[in-house]
Amino acid sequence: MTISGKTIITGIFGFPVEHTLSPAMHNAAFEAMELDYCYVPFLVHPDKLENAVSAIRAINLRGINITVPHKEKVMEFLDEIHEEALFIGAVNTIVNNAGKLVGFNTDGRGFMRSLGEAGISARDKDVLIVGAGGAARAVGYYLCREAHSLTIYGRTRSRAEGLAEDLRKVGDAVSVSNNFSDIERFHMIINATPLGLKHDDLLPFDTKNLSKEQIVYDLIYKNTRLLEEARAKGCLVLNGSGMLLWQGALAFELWTGELPPVEIMRRALLKAIY
Ligand code: NAP
């Protein structure tokens, strides 16, 4: 990659940011498409987020991904927020249109694309989401319109109830559960908690009653103990690398207006993960 005065800059704001896999994925895509763009990680302290967002305009960055812990707070500093991001209450992608900063959330659509490419449709499925945070909200936004039913399990009942109430504004058949006694009835179970990120984490739920008819999707981008145990039960398993890939591919499209080279991005992402 050669940086010149014409190179268009994109990147990511996070705190911390050193573990991000997005630069590998986006820079590989720019290079493959021979686009004069580059993608840079920026360590942005929460106290400096407003300054950093102003800098997007000041130094003419084309687009920025937003990661933990800034996805919600950043919304205050943008000029316009896309409907989907407003619902989710979080922005993961900013587009700078000649100084006007527009916020998007590509996580939910990224998740649906990853299901689609695995040949899975949520239609006619009873789906359980374990967790009621930002990721649950992003995937729930789409699933509640497609699935036969959607159930939210939340450690904090009030948070799960709040999410279910919001989701009922866009889809039917959304309910809340506070136990896993009927786990056998779900066609698809999604882990949207961080449990499994660390190797000594507890499982988000007991896998003993899983069966080979079920799909288990862990939003964590690596193979987790949950996925290992579900696979041993014969379940179809998916990790979050597909969602991560597609949220990035959708951001790439928003910034460049070009169709993303998804297979190049996938290869770069998997190389960075493993
Ligand atoms: P979040 O907003 O902090 O929400 C986390 C949820 O998990 C909350 O509902 C929380 O419960 C629950 N939880 C946390 N620890 C728990 C525990 N010990 N037992 C039971 N529930 C617990 O986080 P998030 O942004 O939604 O992210 C969740 C996961 O999704 C993370 O692992 C993240 O890596 C993954 N993710 C993946 C992608 C991707 O592209 N693949 C994108 C976004 C997120 P309370 O409500 O009680 O706090």
Tab-separated table of C-alpha atoms and ligand atoms in Angstrom:
chain	number	residue	atom	x	y	z
A	1	MET	CA	0.000	0.000	0.000
A	2	THR	CA	1.370	3.426	-0.927
A	3	ILE	CA	0.033	6.399	1.013
A	4	SER	CA	-0.074	9.644	-0.933
A	5	GLY	CA	-1.707	13.037	-0.541
A	6	LYS	CA	-4.780	11.632	-2.263
A	7	THR	CA	-5.231	8.585	-0.057
A	8	ILE	CA	-8.654	8.480	1.567
A	9	ILE	CA	-8.483	7.616	5.251
A	10	THR	CA	-10.891	5.394	7.169
A	11	GLY	CA	-10.434	3.673	10.512
A	12	ILE	CA	-11.803	2.680	13.872
A	13	PHE	CA	-12.212	4.428	17.239
A	14	GLY	CA	-12.028	2.183	20.295
A	15	PHE	CA	-10.649	1.962	23.806
A	16	PRO	CA	-8.778	-0.354	23.782
A	17	VAL	CA	-8.225	-0.803	20.077
A	18	GLU	CA	-5.068	-2.860	19.755
A	19	HIS	CA	-6.904	-6.177	19.275
A	20	THR	CA	-9.084	-4.972	16.417
A	21	LEU	CA	-9.223	-7.263	13.376
A	22	SER	CA	-10.829	-4.660	11.116
A	23	PRO	CA	-7.634	-3.076	9.702
A	24	ALA	CA	-6.533	-6.441	8.279
A	25	MET	CA	-9.920	-6.964	6.653
A	26	HIS	CA	-10.378	-3.474	5.188
A	27	ASN	CA	-6.801	-2.880	4.049
A	28	ALA	CA	-6.827	-6.238	2.242
A	29	ALA	CA	-10.059	-5.191	0.523
A	30	PHE	CA	-8.735	-1.758	-0.527
A	31	GLU	CA	-5.590	-3.332	-1.901
A	32	ALA	CA	-7.454	-6.036	-3.816
A	33	MET	CA	-9.789	-3.446	-5.359
A	34	GLU	CA	-6.877	-1.054	-6.040
A	35	LEU	CA	-8.697	1.679	-4.140
A	36	ASP	CA	-6.561	4.530	-2.814
A	37	TYR	CA	-7.896	4.118	0.723
A	38	CYS	CA	-6.395	3.011	3.996
A	39	TYR	CA	-7.802	1.959	7.376
A	40	VAL	CA	-6.151	3.000	10.639
A	41	PRO	CA	-6.914	2.110	14.292
A	42	PHE	CA	-7.267	5.117	16.635
A	43	LEU	CA	-7.070	4.761	20.418
A	44	VAL	CA	-9.739	7.190	21.638
A	45	HIS	CA	-10.131	7.704	25.375
A	46	PRO	CA	-13.814	8.081	26.400
A	47	ASP	CA	-13.092	11.650	27.614
A	48	LYS	CA	-11.842	12.567	24.138
A	49	LEU	CA	-14.619	11.027	22.051
A	50	GLU	CA	-16.269	14.338	21.175
A	51	ASN	CA	-12.909	15.790	20.073
A	52	ALA	CA	-12.167	12.691	18.048
A	53	VAL	CA	-15.535	12.891	16.259
A	54	SER	CA	-14.900	16.576	15.450
A	55	ALA	CA	-11.555	15.513	14.029
A	56	ILE	CA	-13.335	13.310	11.476
A	57	ARG	CA	-14.541	16.545	9.887
A	58	ALA	CA	-11.429	18.575	10.657
A	59	ILE	CA	-8.961	16.190	9.040
A	60	ASN	CA	-11.393	14.844	6.464
A	61	LEU	CA	-11.612	11.155	7.345
A	62	ARG	CA	-14.043	9.381	5.006
A	63	GLY	CA	-15.441	6.910	7.476
A	64	ILE	CA	-14.931	5.465	10.922
A	65	ASN	CA	-15.987	2.264	12.637
A	66	ILE	CA	-16.913	2.643	16.264
A	67	THR	CA	-16.255	-0.068	18.793
A	68	VAL	CA	-16.430	-0.612	22.554
A	69	PRO	CA	-17.033	1.513	24.611
A	70	HIS	CA	-18.148	4.301	22.253
A	71	LYS	CA	-21.023	2.815	20.224
A	72	GLU	CA	-23.825	4.476	22.219
A	73	LYS	CA	-22.156	7.709	23.351
A	74	VAL	CA	-20.984	8.633	19.837
A	75	MET	CA	-24.586	9.163	18.715
A	76	GLU	CA	-24.680	12.516	20.555
A	77	PHE	CA	-22.010	13.957	18.288
A	78	LEU	CA	-23.362	13.006	14.848
A	79	ASP	CA	-25.436	15.061	12.394
A	80	GLU	CA	-27.792	12.291	11.319
A	81	ILE	CA	-28.514	8.750	12.464
A	82	HIS	CA	-29.917	6.028	10.258
A	83	GLU	CA	-33.221	4.495	11.416
A	84	GLU	CA	-31.723	1.082	12.193
A	85	ALA	CA	-28.972	2.596	14.364
A	86	LEU	CA	-31.556	4.746	16.140
A	87	PHE	CA	-33.576	1.675	17.025
A	88	ILE	CA	-30.535	-0.280	18.131
A	89	GLY	CA	-29.324	2.738	20.096
A	90	ALA	CA	-25.771	2.278	18.853
A	91	VAL	CA	-23.625	3.280	15.890
A	92	ASN	CA	-20.793	1.112	14.565
A	93	THR	CA	-20.110	2.973	11.306
A	94	ILE	CA	-19.839	6.691	10.525
A	95	VAL	CA	-19.855	8.063	7.003
A	96	ASN	CA	-18.471	11.566	6.455
A	97	ASN	CA	-20.454	13.117	3.607
A	98	ALA	CA	-18.615	16.391	2.974
A	99	GLY	CA	-18.565	17.285	6.661
A	100	LYS	CA	-21.968	15.802	7.525
A	101	LEU	CA	-21.497	12.801	9.799
A	102	VAL	CA	-24.078	10.047	9.393
A	103	GLY	CA	-24.246	7.098	11.807
A	104	PHE	CA	-25.183	3.558	10.793
A	105	ASN	CA	-25.311	0.201	12.509
A	106	THR	CA	-24.308	-2.680	10.247
A	107	ASP	CA	-24.190	-5.384	12.967
A	108	GLY	CA	-27.751	-6.673	12.568
A	109	ARG	CA	-27.623	-6.751	8.783
A	110	GLY	CA	-24.187	-8.345	9.013
A	111	PHE	CA	-25.644	-11.082	11.194
A	112	MET	CA	-28.495	-11.725	8.726
A	113	ARG	CA	-26.049	-11.900	5.792
A	114	SER	CA	-23.987	-14.459	7.698
A	115	LEU	CA	-27.096	-16.596	8.226
A	116	GLY	CA	-28.010	-16.248	4.563
A	117	GLU	CA	-24.612	-17.364	3.316
A	118	ALA	CA	-24.796	-20.409	5.622
A	119	GLY	CA	-28.084	-21.294	3.888
A	120	ILE	CA	-30.126	-20.595	7.025
A	121	SER	CA	-33.424	-18.752	6.979
A	122	ALA	CA	-34.981	-17.532	10.210
A	123	ARG	CA	-38.454	-17.927	8.720
A	124	ASP	CA	-40.588	-20.502	10.545
A	125	LYS	CA	-37.987	-20.784	13.304
A	126	ASP	CA	-38.432	-20.319	17.015
A	127	VAL	CA	-35.346	-18.390	18.055
A	128	LEU	CA	-33.828	-17.796	21.491
A	129	ILE	CA	-31.383	-14.949	22.079
A	130	VAL	CA	-29.349	-15.292	25.273
A	131	GLY	CA	-28.390	-11.792	26.407
A	132	ALA	CA	-30.154	-8.458	26.110
A	133	GLY	CA	-27.371	-5.968	25.348
A	134	GLY	CA	-26.354	-4.127	22.193
A	135	ALA	CA	-25.632	-7.212	20.074
A	136	ALA	CA	-28.937	-8.850	21.090
A	137	ARG	CA	-30.742	-5.658	20.096
A	138	ALA	CA	-28.984	-5.488	16.716
A	139	VAL	CA	-29.756	-9.089	15.716
A	140	GLY	CA	-33.192	-8.974	17.365
A	141	TYR	CA	-34.164	-5.994	15.188
A	142	TYR	CA	-34.120	-8.265	12.128
A	143	LEU	CA	-35.013	-11.602	13.701
A	144	CYS	CA	-38.233	-10.332	15.265
A	145	ARG	CA	-39.558	-9.599	11.776
A	146	GLU	CA	-38.450	-12.850	10.206
A	147	ALA	CA	-38.609	-15.572	12.818
A	148	HIS	CA	-41.760	-17.478	13.768
A	149	SER	CA	-41.093	-16.429	17.358
A	150	LEU	CA	-38.304	-14.676	19.232
A	151	THR	CA	-37.539	-15.190	22.916
A	152	ILE	CA	-35.067	-13.101	24.882
A	153	TYR	CA	-33.288	-14.568	27.881
A	154	GLY	CA	-31.727	-11.839	30.013
A	155	ARG	CA	-29.769	-12.122	33.245
A	156	THR	CA	-31.334	-8.794	34.208
A	157	ARG	CA	-35.046	-9.351	33.683
A	158	SER	CA	-35.873	-5.634	33.336
A	159	ARG	CA	-33.314	-5.222	30.520
A	160	ALA	CA	-34.736	-8.226	28.656
A	161	GLU	CA	-38.292	-6.903	29.148
A	162	GLY	CA	-37.232	-3.490	27.834
A	163	LEU	CA	-35.673	-5.031	24.739
A	164	ALA	CA	-38.723	-7.246	24.104
A	165	GLU	CA	-41.023	-4.249	24.445
A	166	ASP	CA	-38.996	-2.284	21.883
A	167	LEU	CA	-38.831	-5.258	19.498
A	168	ARG	CA	-42.631	-5.665	19.612
A	169	LYS	CA	-42.817	-2.279	17.868
A	170	VAL	CA	-41.182	-3.824	14.782
A	171	GLY	CA	-42.147	-7.515	14.961
A	172	ASP	CA	-44.658	-9.903	16.484
A	173	ALA	CA	-44.260	-12.841	18.809
A	174	VAL	CA	-41.477	-11.519	21.024
A	175	SER	CA	-41.337	-12.832	24.580
A	176	VAL	CA	-38.989	-13.045	27.542
A	177	SER	CA	-37.769	-16.072	29.454
A	178	ASN	CA	-35.855	-16.328	32.691
A	179	ASN	CA	-34.783	-19.969	32.431
A	180	PHE	CA	-33.677	-22.592	29.930
A	181	SER	CA	-36.216	-25.289	30.864
A	182	ASP	CA	-37.658	-25.423	27.331
A	183	ILE	CA	-34.415	-25.078	25.381
A	184	GLU	CA	-35.322	-28.134	23.271
A	185	ARG	CA	-38.128	-26.235	21.548
A	186	PHE	CA	-35.898	-23.623	19.875
A	187	HIS	CA	-34.689	-24.168	16.327
A	188	MET	CA	-31.917	-21.619	16.786
A	189	ILE	CA	-30.153	-20.409	19.942
A	190	ILE	CA	-27.903	-17.368	19.833
A	191	ASN	CA	-25.347	-16.469	22.482
A	192	ALA	CA	-25.274	-12.671	22.695
A	193	THR	CA	-23.409	-12.524	25.997
A	194	PRO	CA	-19.626	-12.187	26.322
A	195	LEU	CA	-19.505	-15.578	28.113
A	196	GLY	CA	-16.921	-17.632	26.243
A	197	LEU	CA	-14.585	-14.785	25.359
A	198	LYS	CA	-12.203	-15.986	28.081
A	199	HIS	CA	-11.232	-19.634	28.096
A	200	ASP	CA	-12.272	-20.180	31.731
A	201	ASP	CA	-15.722	-18.533	31.337
A	202	LEU	CA	-18.842	-20.423	32.362
A	203	LEU	CA	-21.170	-21.574	29.583
A	204	PRO	CA	-24.046	-19.163	28.898
A	205	PHE	CA	-26.435	-22.132	29.323
A	206	ASP	CA	-26.285	-25.878	29.938
A	207	THR	CA	-25.823	-27.800	26.695
A	208	LYS	CA	-27.097	-31.159	27.937
A	209	ASN	CA	-30.552	-30.916	26.314
A	210	LEU	CA	-29.353	-29.697	22.911
A	211	SER	CA	-30.036	-31.987	19.963
A	212	LYS	CA	-28.889	-32.331	16.370
A	213	GLU	CA	-31.932	-30.510	14.956
A	214	GLN	CA	-30.799	-27.248	16.546
A	215	ILE	CA	-28.593	-24.410	15.352
A	216	VAL	CA	-26.290	-22.726	17.881
A	217	TYR	CA	-24.837	-19.363	16.879
A	218	ASP	CA	-22.263	-17.764	19.192
A	219	LEU	CA	-21.756	-14.079	18.346
A	220	ILE	CA	-18.207	-14.349	19.716
A	221	TYR	CA	-16.012	-14.461	16.619
A	222	LYS	CA	-14.007	-17.515	17.713
A	223	ASN	CA	-14.914	-21.123	18.355
A	224	THR	CA	-15.996	-21.245	21.978
A	225	ARG	CA	-16.600	-24.052	24.459
A	226	LEU	CA	-20.340	-23.557	23.836
A	227	LEU	CA	-19.831	-24.283	20.146
A	228	GLU	CA	-17.599	-27.272	20.868
A	229	GLU	CA	-20.213	-28.812	23.152
A	230	ALA	CA	-23.075	-28.010	20.761
A	231	ARG	CA	-21.138	-29.551	17.885
A	232	ALA	CA	-20.585	-32.683	19.959
A	233	LYS	CA	-24.384	-32.870	20.347
A	234	GLY	CA	-24.722	-32.771	16.571
A	235	CYS	CA	-25.975	-29.161	16.336
A	236	LEU	CA	-25.146	-26.969	13.382
A	237	VAL	CA	-22.820	-24.327	14.861
A	238	LEU	CA	-21.741	-20.871	13.719
A	239	ASN	CA	-19.360	-18.419	15.346
A	240	GLY	CA	-19.479	-14.626	15.070
A	241	SER	CA	-16.716	-14.318	12.471
A	242	GLY	CA	-19.384	-14.250	9.733
A	243	MET	CA	-21.209	-11.380	11.426
A	244	LEU	CA	-17.927	-9.512	11.928
A	245	LEU	CA	-17.043	-10.033	8.275
A	246	TRP	CA	-20.384	-8.838	6.938
A	247	GLN	CA	-20.696	-5.800	9.227
A	248	GLY	CA	-17.297	-4.777	7.825
A	249	ALA	CA	-18.300	-5.537	4.253
A	250	LEU	CA	-21.391	-3.339	4.640
A	251	ALA	CA	-19.268	-0.498	6.097
A	252	PHE	CA	-16.858	-0.847	3.162
A	253	GLU	CA	-19.767	-0.433	0.772
A	254	LEU	CA	-21.031	2.655	2.612
A	255	TRP	CA	-17.609	4.334	2.434
A	256	THR	CA	-16.541	3.391	-1.081
A	257	GLY	CA	-19.814	2.849	-2.939
A	258	GLU	CA	-18.239	-0.344	-4.302
A	259	LEU	CA	-19.314	-3.932	-3.811
A	260	PRO	CA	-16.994	-5.408	-1.169
A	261	PRO	CA	-14.580	-8.216	-2.112
A	262	VAL	CA	-16.037	-10.461	0.563
A	263	GLU	CA	-13.812	-13.500	0.017
A	264	ILE	CA	-10.646	-11.367	0.268
A	265	MET	CA	-11.997	-9.805	3.460
A	266	ARG	CA	-12.895	-13.231	4.868
A	267	ARG	CA	-9.429	-14.614	4.186
A	268	ALA	CA	-7.756	-11.597	5.827
A	269	LEU	CA	-10.097	-11.754	8.809
A	270	LEU	CA	-9.635	-15.486	9.413
A	271	LYS	CA	-5.864	-15.079	9.076
A	272	ALA	CA	-5.970	-12.329	11.720
A	273	ILE	CA	-8.173	-14.419	14.052
A	274	TYR	CA	-6.227	-17.691	13.907
B	1	NAP	P1	-23.400	-5.808	26.159
B	1	NAP	O1	-24.169	-4.706	25.551
B	1	NAP	O2	-22.496	-5.563	27.317
B	1	NAP	O3	-24.466	-6.943	26.594
B	1	NAP	C1	-24.056	-8.157	27.137
B	1	NAP	C2	-25.265	-8.988	27.584
B	1	NAP	O4	-24.738	-10.195	28.133
B	1	NAP	C3	-26.102	-8.315	28.672
B	1	NAP	O5	-27.465	-8.632	28.495
B	1	NAP	C4	-25.561	-8.965	29.945
B	1	NAP	O6	-26.505	-9.103	30.960
B	1	NAP	C5	-25.239	-10.354	29.446
B	1	NAP	N1	-24.211	-10.952	30.302
B	1	NAP	C6	-22.966	-10.478	30.542
B	1	NAP	N2	-22.321	-11.295	31.384
B	1	NAP	C7	-23.202	-12.286	31.695
B	1	NAP	C8	-23.140	-13.419	32.549
B	1	NAP	N3	-22.030	-13.678	33.266
B	1	NAP	N4	-24.224	-14.215	32.611
B	1	NAP	C9	-25.339	-13.949	31.918
B	1	NAP	N5	-25.472	-12.868	31.095
B	1	NAP	C10	-24.404	-12.071	31.008
B	1	NAP	O7	-22.473	-6.533	25.085
B	1	NAP	P2	-22.767	-6.663	23.505
B	1	NAP	O8	-22.176	-5.505	22.816
B	1	NAP	O9	-24.203	-6.965	23.336
B	1	NAP	O10	-21.853	-7.908	23.108
B	1	NAP	C11	-22.216	-9.226	23.487
B	1	NAP	C12	-21.332	-10.222	22.772
B	1	NAP	O11	-21.556	-10.141	21.364
B	1	NAP	C13	-19.824	-9.980	22.983
B	1	NAP	O12	-19.226	-11.209	23.222
B	1	NAP	C14	-19.337	-9.437	21.671
B	1	NAP	O13	-18.032	-9.882	21.405
B	1	NAP	C15	-20.312	-10.073	20.695
B	1	NAP	N6	-20.456	-9.248	19.470
B	1	NAP	C16	-20.057	-9.792	18.301
B	1	NAP	C17	-20.166	-9.054	17.143
B	1	NAP	C18	-19.703	-9.654	15.850
B	1	NAP	O14	-19.587	-8.929	14.859
B	1	NAP	N7	-19.462	-10.942	15.793
B	1	NAP	C19	-20.690	-7.745	17.170
B	1	NAP	C20	-21.110	-7.226	18.397
B	1	NAP	C21	-20.968	-7.995	19.557
B	1	NAP	P3	-27.081	-7.860	31.792
B	1	NAP	O15	-28.159	-7.305	30.922
B	1	NAP	O16	-27.562	-8.483	33.036
B	1	NAP	O17	-25.915	-6.933	32.001
